[in-house]
Amino acid sequence: ATSQSTDEIISKTGIHWHPELKIIIKGEEIAIPANIGIGMQYAGYPQYDSMMMMTDMHTHDDSGTLHWEVMQGPVKKEDVRLVNFFAIWGKKFDKNCIFEFCNGPEGRVVIFVNGEENTEFQNYVVNDKDKIEIRYE
């Protein structure tokens, strides 16, 4: 068996993080619904916790605060990529598209993390208290 390199491991125990996500399409902020990832309907997802009956990453309200709770480690970079939240939400996000809005004459997708433009898009490895803003403009 190949051992995992230590730089892939973010936490050996677990995490309870609260990054913030904002999505703005052509100047209009899109609400991120409450209860994404919460409930039995998510039981088929790889990051579903049957004790808590929710996925590791979820929302409780529509404030844009994401709750990223992993009870036991190790937590790897793969576990905390931004795309994971969109997979649970069932929405498209990558360097070309946010939802059905794709790069073209109408606009382009940009992502800012803590005020700085980021080029990792869906592969961004999220940190606690990150302020993530995805814009299509």
mmCIF file of N, CA and C in Angstrom:
data_model
loop_
_atom_site.group_PDB
_atom_site.id
_atom_site.type_symbol
_atom_site.label_atom_id
_atom_site.label_comp_id
_atom_site.label_asym_id
_atom_site.label_seq_id
_atom_site.Cartn_x
_atom_site.Cartn_y
_atom_site.Cartn_z
ATOM 1 N N ALA A 1 0.847 -1.199 0.000
ATOM 2 C CA ALA A 1 0.000 0.000 0.000
ATOM 3 C C ALA A 1 0.879 1.244 0.000
ATOM 4 N N THR A 2 0.446 2.257 -0.727
ATOM 5 C CA THR A 2 1.219 3.501 -0.757
ATOM 6 C C THR A 2 0.776 4.371 0.416
ATOM 7 N N SER A 3 1.733 4.944 1.089
ATOM 8 C CA SER A 3 1.380 5.822 2.204
ATOM 9 C C SER A 3 1.087 7.211 1.646
ATOM 10 N N GLN A 4 0.150 7.875 2.298
ATOM 11 C CA GLN A 4 -0.193 9.207 1.807
ATOM 12 C C GLN A 4 0.862 10.207 2.243
ATOM 13 N N SER A 5 1.168 11.116 1.336
ATOM 14 C CA SER A 5 2.140 12.142 1.712
ATOM 15 C C SER A 5 1.485 13.067 2.728
ATOM 16 N N THR A 6 2.285 13.532 3.676
ATOM 17 C CA THR A 6 1.735 14.320 4.778
ATOM 18 C C THR A 6 1.166 15.650 4.305
ATOM 19 N N ASP A 7 1.610 16.157 3.155
ATOM 20 C CA ASP A 7 1.088 17.452 2.716
ATOM 21 C C ASP A 7 -0.350 17.332 2.200
ATOM 22 N N GLU A 8 -0.831 16.095 2.043
ATOM 23 C CA GLU A 8 -2.225 15.924 1.650
ATOM 24 C C GLU A 8 -3.151 15.977 2.861
ATOM 25 N N ILE A 9 -2.582 15.829 4.051
ATOM 26 C CA ILE A 9 -3.393 15.789 5.269
ATOM 27 C C ILE A 9 -3.457 17.173 5.902
ATOM 28 N N ILE A 10 -4.694 17.633 6.095
ATOM 29 C CA ILE A 10 -4.914 18.969 6.640
ATOM 30 C C ILE A 10 -5.095 18.914 8.150
ATOM 31 N N SER A 11 -5.791 17.878 8.624
ATOM 32 C CA SER A 11 -6.009 17.714 10.052
ATOM 33 C C SER A 11 -6.031 16.225 10.376
ATOM 34 N N LYS A 12 -5.345 15.854 11.451
ATOM 35 C CA LYS A 12 -5.323 14.445 11.837
ATOM 36 C C LYS A 12 -6.555 14.081 12.657
ATOM 37 N N THR A 13 -7.212 15.057 13.241
ATOM 38 C CA THR A 13 -8.348 14.775 14.116
ATOM 39 C C THR A 13 -9.664 14.990 13.376
ATOM 40 N N GLY A 14 -10.013 16.199 13.102
ATOM 41 C CA GLY A 14 -11.265 16.526 12.436
ATOM 42 C C GLY A 14 -11.295 18.028 12.289
ATOM 43 N N ILE A 15 -12.347 18.538 11.679
ATOM 44 C CA ILE A 15 -12.448 19.990 11.527
ATOM 45 C C ILE A 15 -13.880 20.426 11.797
ATOM 46 N N HIS A 16 -14.021 21.669 12.190
ATOM 47 C CA HIS A 16 -15.333 22.308 12.282
ATOM 48 C C HIS A 16 -15.124 23.743 11.806
ATOM 49 N N TRP A 17 -15.293 23.918 10.514
ATOM 50 C CA TRP A 17 -14.957 25.180 9.867
ATOM 51 C C TRP A 17 -16.207 25.904 9.395
ATOM 52 N N HIS A 18 -16.060 27.201 9.216
ATOM 53 C CA HIS A 18 -17.168 28.024 8.738
ATOM 54 C C HIS A 18 -16.706 29.014 7.667
ATOM 55 N N PRO A 19 -16.386 28.515 6.467
ATOM 56 C CA PRO A 19 -16.117 29.449 5.367
ATOM 57 C C PRO A 19 -17.414 30.106 4.918
ATOM 58 N N GLU A 20 -17.284 31.255 4.279
ATOM 59 C CA GLU A 20 -18.451 31.972 3.771
ATOM 60 C C GLU A 20 -18.406 31.996 2.255
ATOM 61 N N LEU A 21 -19.543 31.716 1.645
ATOM 62 C CA LEU A 21 -19.632 31.683 0.194
ATOM 63 C C LEU A 21 -20.671 32.686 -0.282
ATOM 64 N N LYS A 22 -20.265 33.475 -1.278
ATOM 65 C CA LYS A 22 -21.177 34.434 -1.890
ATOM 66 C C LYS A 22 -21.115 34.212 -3.392
ATOM 67 N N ILE A 23 -22.278 34.198 -4.029
ATOM 68 C CA ILE A 23 -22.334 34.025 -5.480
ATOM 69 C C ILE A 23 -23.082 35.212 -6.067
ATOM 70 N N ILE A 24 -22.439 35.910 -6.995
ATOM 71 C CA ILE A 24 -23.039 37.096 -7.611
ATOM 72 C C ILE A 24 -23.074 36.894 -9.116
ATOM 73 N N ILE A 25 -24.280 36.875 -9.674
ATOM 74 C CA ILE A 25 -24.459 36.699 -11.115
ATOM 75 C C ILE A 25 -24.954 38.012 -11.686
ATOM 76 N N LYS A 26 -24.141 38.630 -12.532
ATOM 77 C CA LYS A 26 -24.506 39.900 -13.175
ATOM 78 C C LYS A 26 -25.039 40.907 -12.156
ATOM 79 N N GLY A 27 -24.310 41.036 -11.064
ATOM 80 C CA GLY A 27 -24.649 42.037 -10.052
ATOM 81 C C GLY A 27 -25.708 41.616 -9.056
ATOM 82 N N GLU A 28 -26.300 40.449 -9.225
ATOM 83 C CA GLU A 28 -27.348 40.007 -8.309
ATOM 84 C C GLU A 28 -26.841 38.858 -7.446
ATOM 85 N N GLU A 29 -26.956 39.042 -6.131
ATOM 86 C CA GLU A 29 -26.493 37.986 -5.237
ATOM 87 C C GLU A 29 -27.507 36.841 -5.217
ATOM 88 N N ILE A 30 -26.991 35.623 -5.340
ATOM 89 C CA ILE A 30 -27.832 34.430 -5.339
ATOM 90 C C ILE A 30 -27.812 33.835 -3.939
ATOM 91 N N ALA A 31 -28.968 33.649 -3.367
ATOM 92 C CA ALA A 31 -29.036 33.057 -2.024
ATOM 93 C C ALA A 31 -28.633 31.592 -2.087
ATOM 94 N N ILE A 32 -27.868 31.179 -1.103
ATOM 95 C CA ILE A 32 -27.485 29.777 -0.982
ATOM 96 C C ILE A 32 -28.454 29.166 0.024
ATOM 97 N N PRO A 33 -29.264 28.210 -0.405
ATOM 98 C CA PRO A 33 -30.365 27.756 0.456
ATOM 99 C C PRO A 33 -29.912 27.121 1.764
ATOM 100 N N ALA A 34 -30.809 27.148 2.742
ATOM 101 C CA ALA A 34 -30.595 26.448 4.008
ATOM 102 C C ALA A 34 -30.701 24.945 3.773
ATOM 103 N N ASN A 35 -30.062 24.190 4.657
ATOM 104 C CA ASN A 35 -30.220 22.731 4.726
ATOM 105 C C ASN A 35 -29.702 21.960 3.520
ATOM 106 N N ILE A 36 -28.756 22.547 2.767
ATOM 107 C CA ILE A 36 -28.067 21.752 1.744
ATOM 108 C C ILE A 36 -27.228 20.719 2.493
ATOM 109 N N GLY A 37 -27.366 19.462 2.131
ATOM 110 C CA GLY A 37 -26.560 18.407 2.760
ATOM 111 C C GLY A 37 -27.161 17.827 4.022
ATOM 112 N N ILE A 38 -28.335 18.319 4.438
ATOM 113 C CA ILE A 38 -28.938 17.838 5.684
ATOM 114 C C ILE A 38 -30.145 16.964 5.372
ATOM 115 N N GLY A 39 -30.142 15.758 5.931
ATOM 116 C CA GLY A 39 -31.296 14.882 5.781
ATOM 117 C C GLY A 39 -30.959 13.567 5.107
ATOM 118 N N MET A 40 -31.902 12.641 5.228
ATOM 119 C CA MET A 40 -31.718 11.285 4.716
ATOM 120 C C MET A 40 -31.500 11.238 3.208
ATOM 121 N N GLN A 41 -32.018 12.245 2.487
ATOM 122 C CA GLN A 41 -31.911 12.206 1.021
ATOM 123 C C GLN A 41 -30.459 12.284 0.560
ATOM 124 N N TYR A 42 -29.544 12.630 1.464
ATOM 125 C CA TYR A 42 -28.123 12.716 1.102
ATOM 126 C C TYR A 42 -27.350 11.453 1.478
ATOM 127 N N ALA A 43 -28.047 10.428 1.907
ATOM 128 C CA ALA A 43 -27.383 9.225 2.435
ATOM 129 C C ALA A 43 -26.469 8.544 1.422
ATOM 130 N N GLY A 44 -26.683 8.767 0.140
ATOM 131 C CA GLY A 44 -25.839 8.131 -0.862
ATOM 132 C C GLY A 44 -24.530 8.860 -1.126
ATOM 133 N N TYR A 45 -24.343 10.019 -0.511
ATOM 134 C CA TYR A 45 -23.147 10.819 -0.793
ATOM 135 C C TYR A 45 -21.954 10.295 -0.014
ATOM 136 N N PRO A 46 -20.751 10.408 -0.608
ATOM 137 C CA PRO A 46 -19.573 9.831 0.066
ATOM 138 C C PRO A 46 -19.265 10.487 1.410
ATOM 139 N N GLN A 47 -19.607 11.753 1.599
ATOM 140 C CA GLN A 47 -19.250 12.414 2.857
ATOM 141 C C GLN A 47 -20.431 12.485 3.819
ATOM 142 N N TYR A 48 -21.366 11.535 3.676
ATOM 143 C CA TYR A 48 -22.554 11.511 4.543
ATOM 144 C C TYR A 48 -22.211 10.852 5.872
ATOM 145 N N ASP A 49 -22.628 11.494 6.949
ATOM 146 C CA ASP A 49 -22.420 10.969 8.294
ATOM 147 C C ASP A 49 -23.767 10.467 8.804
ATOM 148 N N SER A 50 -23.895 9.128 8.932
ATOM 149 C CA SER A 50 -25.196 8.559 9.283
ATOM 150 C C SER A 50 -25.599 8.884 10.719
ATOM 151 N N MET A 51 -24.630 9.181 11.585
ATOM 152 C CA MET A 51 -24.964 9.567 12.963
ATOM 153 C C MET A 51 -25.625 10.948 12.976
ATOM 154 N N MET A 52 -25.028 11.882 12.226
ATOM 155 C CA MET A 52 -25.561 13.250 12.209
ATOM 156 C C MET A 52 -26.672 13.420 11.175
ATOM 157 N N MET A 53 -26.811 12.426 10.286
ATOM 158 C CA MET A 53 -27.778 12.498 9.193
ATOM 159 C C MET A 53 -27.569 13.739 8.325
ATOM 160 N N MET A 54 -26.307 13.996 8.021
ATOM 161 C CA MET A 54 -25.964 15.109 7.135
ATOM 162 C C MET A 54 -24.585 14.861 6.543
ATOM 163 N N THR A 55 -24.280 15.586 5.470
ATOM 164 C CA THR A 55 -22.950 15.471 4.888
ATOM 165 C C THR A 55 -21.989 16.353 5.676
ATOM 166 N N ASP A 56 -20.695 16.048 5.514
ATOM 167 C CA ASP A 56 -19.656 16.807 6.237
ATOM 168 C C ASP A 56 -19.802 18.298 6.004
ATOM 169 N N MET A 57 -20.226 18.667 4.803
ATOM 170 C CA MET A 57 -20.360 20.074 4.461
ATOM 171 C C MET A 57 -21.826 20.374 4.220
ATOM 172 N N HIS A 58 -22.354 21.388 4.906
ATOM 173 C CA HIS A 58 -23.783 21.652 4.800
ATOM 174 C C HIS A 58 -24.077 23.103 5.168
ATOM 175 N N THR A 59 -25.321 23.514 4.951
ATOM 176 C CA THR A 59 -25.758 24.840 5.375
ATOM 177 C C THR A 59 -26.908 24.664 6.361
ATOM 178 N N HIS A 60 -26.999 25.606 7.295
ATOM 179 C CA HIS A 60 -28.125 25.610 8.241
ATOM 180 C C HIS A 60 -29.106 26.723 7.908
ATOM 181 N N ASP A 61 -28.627 27.751 7.226
ATOM 182 C CA ASP A 61 -29.484 28.892 6.882
ATOM 183 C C ASP A 61 -29.022 29.423 5.531
ATOM 184 N N ASP A 62 -29.615 30.530 5.098
ATOM 185 C CA ASP A 62 -29.247 31.053 3.781
ATOM 186 C C ASP A 62 -28.285 32.236 3.868
ATOM 187 N N SER A 63 -27.469 32.254 4.936
ATOM 188 C CA SER A 63 -26.527 33.361 5.148
ATOM 189 C C SER A 63 -25.286 33.247 4.264
ATOM 190 N N GLY A 64 -25.070 32.076 3.664
ATOM 191 C CA GLY A 64 -23.846 31.857 2.907
ATOM 192 C C GLY A 64 -22.746 31.228 3.747
ATOM 193 N N THR A 65 -23.000 31.034 5.045
ATOM 194 C CA THR A 65 -22.020 30.343 5.885
ATOM 195 C C THR A 65 -22.115 28.847 5.618
ATOM 196 N N LEU A 66 -20.985 28.254 5.247
ATOM 197 C CA LEU A 66 -20.925 26.812 5.056
ATOM 198 C C LEU A 66 -20.395 26.183 6.335
ATOM 199 N N HIS A 67 -21.001 25.104 6.737
ATOM 200 C CA HIS A 67 -20.535 24.389 7.928
ATOM 201 C C HIS A 67 -19.807 23.155 7.439
ATOM 202 N N TRP A 68 -18.527 23.082 7.742
ATOM 203 C CA TRP A 68 -17.715 21.959 7.300
ATOM 204 C C TRP A 68 -17.281 21.214 8.546
ATOM 205 N N GLU A 69 -17.993 20.124 8.860
ATOM 206 C CA GLU A 69 -17.738 19.398 10.099
ATOM 207 C C GLU A 69 -17.333 17.974 9.768
ATOM 208 N N VAL A 70 -16.098 17.653 10.093
ATOM 209 C CA VAL A 70 -15.621 16.286 9.931
ATOM 210 C C VAL A 70 -15.278 15.801 11.330
ATOM 211 N N MET A 71 -15.983 14.785 11.792
ATOM 212 C CA MET A 71 -15.830 14.349 13.178
ATOM 213 C C MET A 71 -14.496 13.667 13.429
ATOM 214 N N GLN A 72 -14.046 12.863 12.482
ATOM 215 C CA GLN A 72 -12.803 12.141 12.686
ATOM 216 C C GLN A 72 -11.881 12.328 11.504
ATOM 217 N N GLY A 73 -10.597 12.463 11.811
ATOM 218 C CA GLY A 73 -9.611 12.595 10.769
ATOM 219 C C GLY A 73 -9.185 11.249 10.255
ATOM 220 N N PRO A 74 -8.181 11.206 9.405
ATOM 221 C CA PRO A 74 -7.540 12.417 8.889
ATOM 222 C C PRO A 74 -8.395 13.101 7.821
ATOM 223 N N VAL A 75 -8.273 14.423 7.779
ATOM 224 C CA VAL A 75 -8.946 15.206 6.751
ATOM 225 C C VAL A 75 -7.908 15.531 5.678
ATOM 226 N N LYS A 76 -8.211 15.176 4.439
ATOM 227 C CA LYS A 76 -7.269 15.392 3.341
ATOM 228 C C LYS A 76 -7.709 16.565 2.472
ATOM 229 N N LYS A 77 -6.776 17.078 1.693
ATOM 230 C CA LYS A 77 -7.090 18.194 0.795
ATOM 231 C C LYS A 77 -8.295 17.883 -0.073
ATOM 232 N N GLU A 78 -8.353 16.643 -0.570
ATOM 233 C CA GLU A 78 -9.473 16.247 -1.432
ATOM 234 C C GLU A 78 -10.816 16.464 -0.739
ATOM 235 N N ASP A 79 -10.823 16.329 0.592
ATOM 236 C CA ASP A 79 -12.072 16.423 1.349
ATOM 237 C C ASP A 79 -12.585 17.848 1.451
ATOM 238 N N VAL A 80 -11.701 18.819 1.266
ATOM 239 C CA VAL A 80 -12.095 20.209 1.509
ATOM 240 C C VAL A 80 -11.974 21.075 0.254
ATOM 241 N N ARG A 81 -12.050 20.455 -0.902
ATOM 242 C CA ARG A 81 -12.075 21.247 -2.132
ATOM 243 C C ARG A 81 -13.465 21.849 -2.315
ATOM 244 N N LEU A 82 -13.489 23.043 -2.861
ATOM 245 C CA LEU A 82 -14.737 23.779 -3.025
ATOM 246 C C LEU A 82 -15.759 23.004 -3.850
ATOM 247 N N VAL A 83 -15.291 22.247 -4.833
ATOM 248 C CA VAL A 83 -16.209 21.504 -5.706
ATOM 249 C C VAL A 83 -17.096 20.541 -4.911
ATOM 250 N N ASN A 84 -16.619 20.070 -3.766
ATOM 251 C CA ASN A 84 -17.395 19.115 -2.971
ATOM 252 C C ASN A 84 -18.741 19.710 -2.562
ATOM 253 N N PHE A 85 -18.725 20.989 -2.194
ATOM 254 C CA PHE A 85 -19.990 21.614 -1.794
ATOM 255 C C PHE A 85 -20.958 21.678 -2.968
ATOM 256 N N PHE A 86 -20.433 22.024 -4.138
ATOM 257 C CA PHE A 86 -21.300 22.117 -5.317
ATOM 258 C C PHE A 86 -21.834 20.749 -5.716
ATOM 259 N N ALA A 87 -21.048 19.697 -5.482
ATOM 260 C CA ALA A 87 -21.514 18.338 -5.774
ATOM 261 C C ALA A 87 -22.699 17.979 -4.879
ATOM 262 N N ILE A 88 -22.608 18.333 -3.604
ATOM 263 C CA ILE A 88 -23.707 18.062 -2.674
ATOM 264 C C ILE A 88 -24.931 18.895 -3.057
ATOM 265 N N TRP A 89 -24.697 20.147 -3.422
ATOM 266 C CA TRP A 89 -25.777 21.063 -3.794
ATOM 267 C C TRP A 89 -26.402 20.661 -5.133
ATOM 268 N N GLY A 90 -25.635 19.936 -5.936
ATOM 269 C CA GLY A 90 -26.136 19.527 -7.249
ATOM 270 C C GLY A 90 -26.046 20.640 -8.281
ATOM 271 N N LYS A 91 -25.062 21.538 -8.108
ATOM 272 C CA LYS A 91 -24.893 22.665 -9.030
ATOM 273 C C LYS A 91 -23.531 22.588 -9.705
ATOM 274 N N LYS A 92 -23.456 23.181 -10.885
ATOM 275 C CA LYS A 92 -22.217 23.182 -11.659
ATOM 276 C C LYS A 92 -21.342 24.367 -11.256
ATOM 277 N N PHE A 93 -20.059 24.103 -11.056
ATOM 278 C CA PHE A 93 -19.088 25.178 -10.847
ATOM 279 C C PHE A 93 -17.714 24.695 -11.271
ATOM 280 N N ASP A 94 -17.125 25.413 -12.222
ATOM 281 C CA ASP A 94 -15.730 25.195 -12.595
ATOM 282 C C ASP A 94 -15.216 26.491 -13.230
ATOM 283 N N LYS A 95 -14.038 26.438 -13.851
ATOM 284 C CA LYS A 95 -13.457 27.679 -14.370
ATOM 285 C C LYS A 95 -14.247 28.250 -15.538
ATOM 286 N N ASN A 96 -15.139 27.453 -16.101
ATOM 287 C CA ASN A 96 -15.921 27.902 -17.251
ATOM 288 C C ASN A 96 -17.354 28.300 -16.914
ATOM 289 N N CYS A 97 -17.923 27.714 -15.880
ATOM 290 C CA CYS A 97 -19.349 27.936 -15.600
ATOM 291 C C CYS A 97 -19.636 28.030 -14.105
ATOM 292 N N ILE A 98 -20.610 28.865 -13.765
ATOM 293 C CA ILE A 98 -21.267 28.815 -12.464
ATOM 294 C C ILE A 98 -22.746 28.641 -12.777
ATOM 295 N N PHE A 99 -23.315 27.542 -12.309
ATOM 296 C CA PHE A 99 -24.676 27.127 -12.684
ATOM 297 C C PHE A 99 -24.734 27.017 -14.203
ATOM 298 N N GLU A 100 -25.729 27.659 -14.819
ATOM 299 C CA GLU A 100 -25.850 27.601 -16.281
ATOM 300 C C GLU A 100 -25.159 28.779 -16.963
ATOM 301 N N PHE A 101 -24.486 29.631 -16.179
ATOM 302 C CA PHE A 101 -23.811 30.807 -16.742
ATOM 303 C C PHE A 101 -22.366 30.448 -17.072
ATOM 304 N N CYS A 102 -22.047 30.445 -18.371
ATOM 305 C CA CYS A 102 -20.719 30.007 -18.804
ATOM 306 C C CYS A 102 -19.979 31.135 -19.515
ATOM 307 N N ASN A 103 -18.652 31.044 -19.501
ATOM 308 C CA ASN A 103 -17.810 32.058 -20.131
ATOM 309 C C ASN A 103 -18.210 32.262 -21.588
ATOM 310 N N GLY A 104 -18.313 33.528 -21.970
ATOM 311 C CA GLY A 104 -18.693 33.856 -23.335
ATOM 312 C C GLY A 104 -18.996 35.334 -23.432
ATOM 313 N N PRO A 105 -19.715 35.734 -24.466
ATOM 314 C CA PRO A 105 -20.003 37.164 -24.658
ATOM 315 C C PRO A 105 -20.814 37.774 -23.513
ATOM 316 N N GLU A 106 -21.563 36.941 -22.782
ATOM 317 C CA GLU A 106 -22.389 37.450 -21.671
ATOM 318 C C GLU A 106 -21.550 37.788 -20.437
ATOM 319 N N GLY A 107 -20.398 37.138 -20.297
ATOM 320 C CA GLY A 107 -19.584 37.371 -19.103
ATOM 321 C C GLY A 107 -18.623 36.228 -18.875
ATOM 322 N N ARG A 108 -17.934 36.300 -17.729
ATOM 323 C CA ARG A 108 -17.023 35.211 -17.397
ATOM 324 C C ARG A 108 -17.048 34.952 -15.899
ATOM 325 N N VAL A 109 -16.626 33.751 -15.549
ATOM 326 C CA VAL A 109 -16.602 33.328 -14.154
ATOM 327 C C VAL A 109 -15.283 33.776 -13.521
ATOM 328 N N VAL A 110 -15.379 34.444 -12.371
ATOM 329 C CA VAL A 110 -14.183 34.774 -11.590
ATOM 330 C C VAL A 110 -14.444 34.374 -10.143
ATOM 331 N N ILE A 111 -13.377 34.043 -9.440
ATOM 332 C CA ILE A 111 -13.508 33.691 -8.026
ATOM 333 C C ILE A 111 -12.495 34.497 -7.224
ATOM 334 N N PHE A 112 -12.965 35.027 -6.112
ATOM 335 C CA PHE A 112 -12.105 35.756 -5.177
ATOM 336 C C PHE A 112 -12.130 35.019 -3.852
ATOM 337 N N VAL A 113 -10.957 34.887 -3.242
ATOM 338 C CA VAL A 113 -10.851 34.305 -1.912
ATOM 339 C C VAL A 113 -10.198 35.342 -1.021
ATOM 340 N N ASN A 114 -10.930 35.751 -0.002
ATOM 341 C CA ASN A 114 -10.443 36.769 0.934
ATOM 342 C C ASN A 114 -9.975 38.010 0.182
ATOM 343 N N GLY A 115 -10.739 38.392 -0.828
ATOM 344 C CA GLY A 115 -10.482 39.633 -1.554
ATOM 345 C C GLY A 115 -9.497 39.536 -2.699
ATOM 346 N N GLU A 116 -8.862 38.392 -2.868
ATOM 347 C CA GLU A 116 -7.877 38.258 -3.948
ATOM 348 C C GLU A 116 -8.386 37.293 -5.001
ATOM 349 N N GLU A 117 -8.168 37.635 -6.279
ATOM 350 C CA GLU A 117 -8.598 36.735 -7.341
ATOM 351 C C GLU A 117 -7.849 35.415 -7.226
ATOM 352 N N ASN A 118 -8.562 34.332 -7.471
ATOM 353 C CA ASN A 118 -8.016 32.987 -7.316
ATOM 354 C C ASN A 118 -8.187 32.252 -8.639
ATOM 355 N N THR A 119 -7.207 31.430 -8.996
ATOM 356 C CA THR A 119 -7.276 30.734 -10.288
ATOM 357 C C THR A 119 -7.547 29.238 -10.127
ATOM 358 N N GLU A 120 -7.841 28.803 -8.907
ATOM 359 C CA GLU A 120 -8.039 27.365 -8.680
ATOM 360 C C GLU A 120 -9.496 26.936 -8.859
ATOM 361 N N PHE A 121 -10.407 27.913 -8.833
ATOM 362 C CA PHE A 121 -11.827 27.630 -9.054
ATOM 363 C C PHE A 121 -12.302 26.447 -8.213
ATOM 364 N N GLN A 122 -12.858 25.410 -8.883
ATOM 365 C CA GLN A 122 -13.473 24.288 -8.153
ATOM 366 C C GLN A 122 -12.457 23.492 -7.351
ATOM 367 N N ASN A 123 -11.168 23.604 -7.687
ATOM 368 C CA ASN A 123 -10.138 22.836 -6.985
ATOM 369 C C ASN A 123 -9.589 23.556 -5.756
ATOM 370 N N TYR A 124 -10.097 24.771 -5.496
ATOM 371 C CA TYR A 124 -9.602 25.532 -4.347
ATOM 372 C C TYR A 124 -9.775 24.724 -3.057
ATOM 373 N N VAL A 125 -8.708 24.652 -2.275
ATOM 374 C CA VAL A 125 -8.745 23.970 -0.983
ATOM 375 C C VAL A 125 -9.172 24.996 0.067
ATOM 376 N N VAL A 126 -10.382 24.808 0.561
ATOM 377 C CA VAL A 126 -11.017 25.779 1.455
ATOM 378 C C VAL A 126 -10.371 25.745 2.840
ATOM 379 N N ASN A 127 -10.301 26.922 3.466
ATOM 380 C CA ASN A 127 -9.821 27.053 4.844
ATOM 381 C C ASN A 127 -10.925 27.624 5.716
ATOM 382 N N ASP A 128 -10.765 27.454 7.023
ATOM 383 C CA ASP A 128 -11.737 28.012 7.962
ATOM 384 C C ASP A 128 -11.823 29.526 7.791
ATOM 385 N N LYS A 129 -13.029 30.056 7.814
ATOM 386 C CA LYS A 129 -13.317 31.494 7.775
ATOM 387 C C LYS A 129 -12.979 32.148 6.438
ATOM 388 N N ASP A 130 -12.662 31.351 5.423
ATOM 389 C CA ASP A 130 -12.461 31.928 4.092
ATOM 390 C C ASP A 130 -13.704 32.699 3.675
ATOM 391 N N LYS A 131 -13.475 33.804 2.991
ATOM 392 C CA LYS A 131 -14.573 34.515 2.348
ATOM 393 C C LYS A 131 -14.417 34.283 0.850
ATOM 394 N N ILE A 132 -15.287 33.455 0.328
ATOM 395 C CA ILE A 132 -15.202 33.042 -1.074
ATOM 396 C C ILE A 132 -16.314 33.732 -1.846
ATOM 397 N N GLU A 133 -15.937 34.369 -2.926
ATOM 398 C CA GLU A 133 -16.936 35.058 -3.752
ATOM 399 C C GLU A 133 -16.776 34.590 -5.192
ATOM 400 N N ILE A 134 -17.852 34.038 -5.733
ATOM 401 C CA ILE A 134 -17.845 33.609 -7.124
ATOM 402 C C ILE A 134 -18.709 34.609 -7.883
ATOM 403 N N ARG A 135 -18.166 35.173 -8.932
ATOM 404 C CA ARG A 135 -18.914 36.168 -9.711
ATOM 405 C C ARG A 135 -18.989 35.744 -11.164
ATOM 406 N N TYR A 136 -20.095 36.110 -11.762
ATOM 407 C CA TYR A 136 -20.215 35.985 -13.220
ATOM 408 C C TYR A 136 -20.585 37.372 -13.694
ATOM 409 N N GLU A 137 -19.686 37.975 -14.478
ATOM 410 C CA GLU A 137 -19.923 39.368 -14.883
ATOM 411 C C GLU A 137 -19.291 39.642 -16.222
#
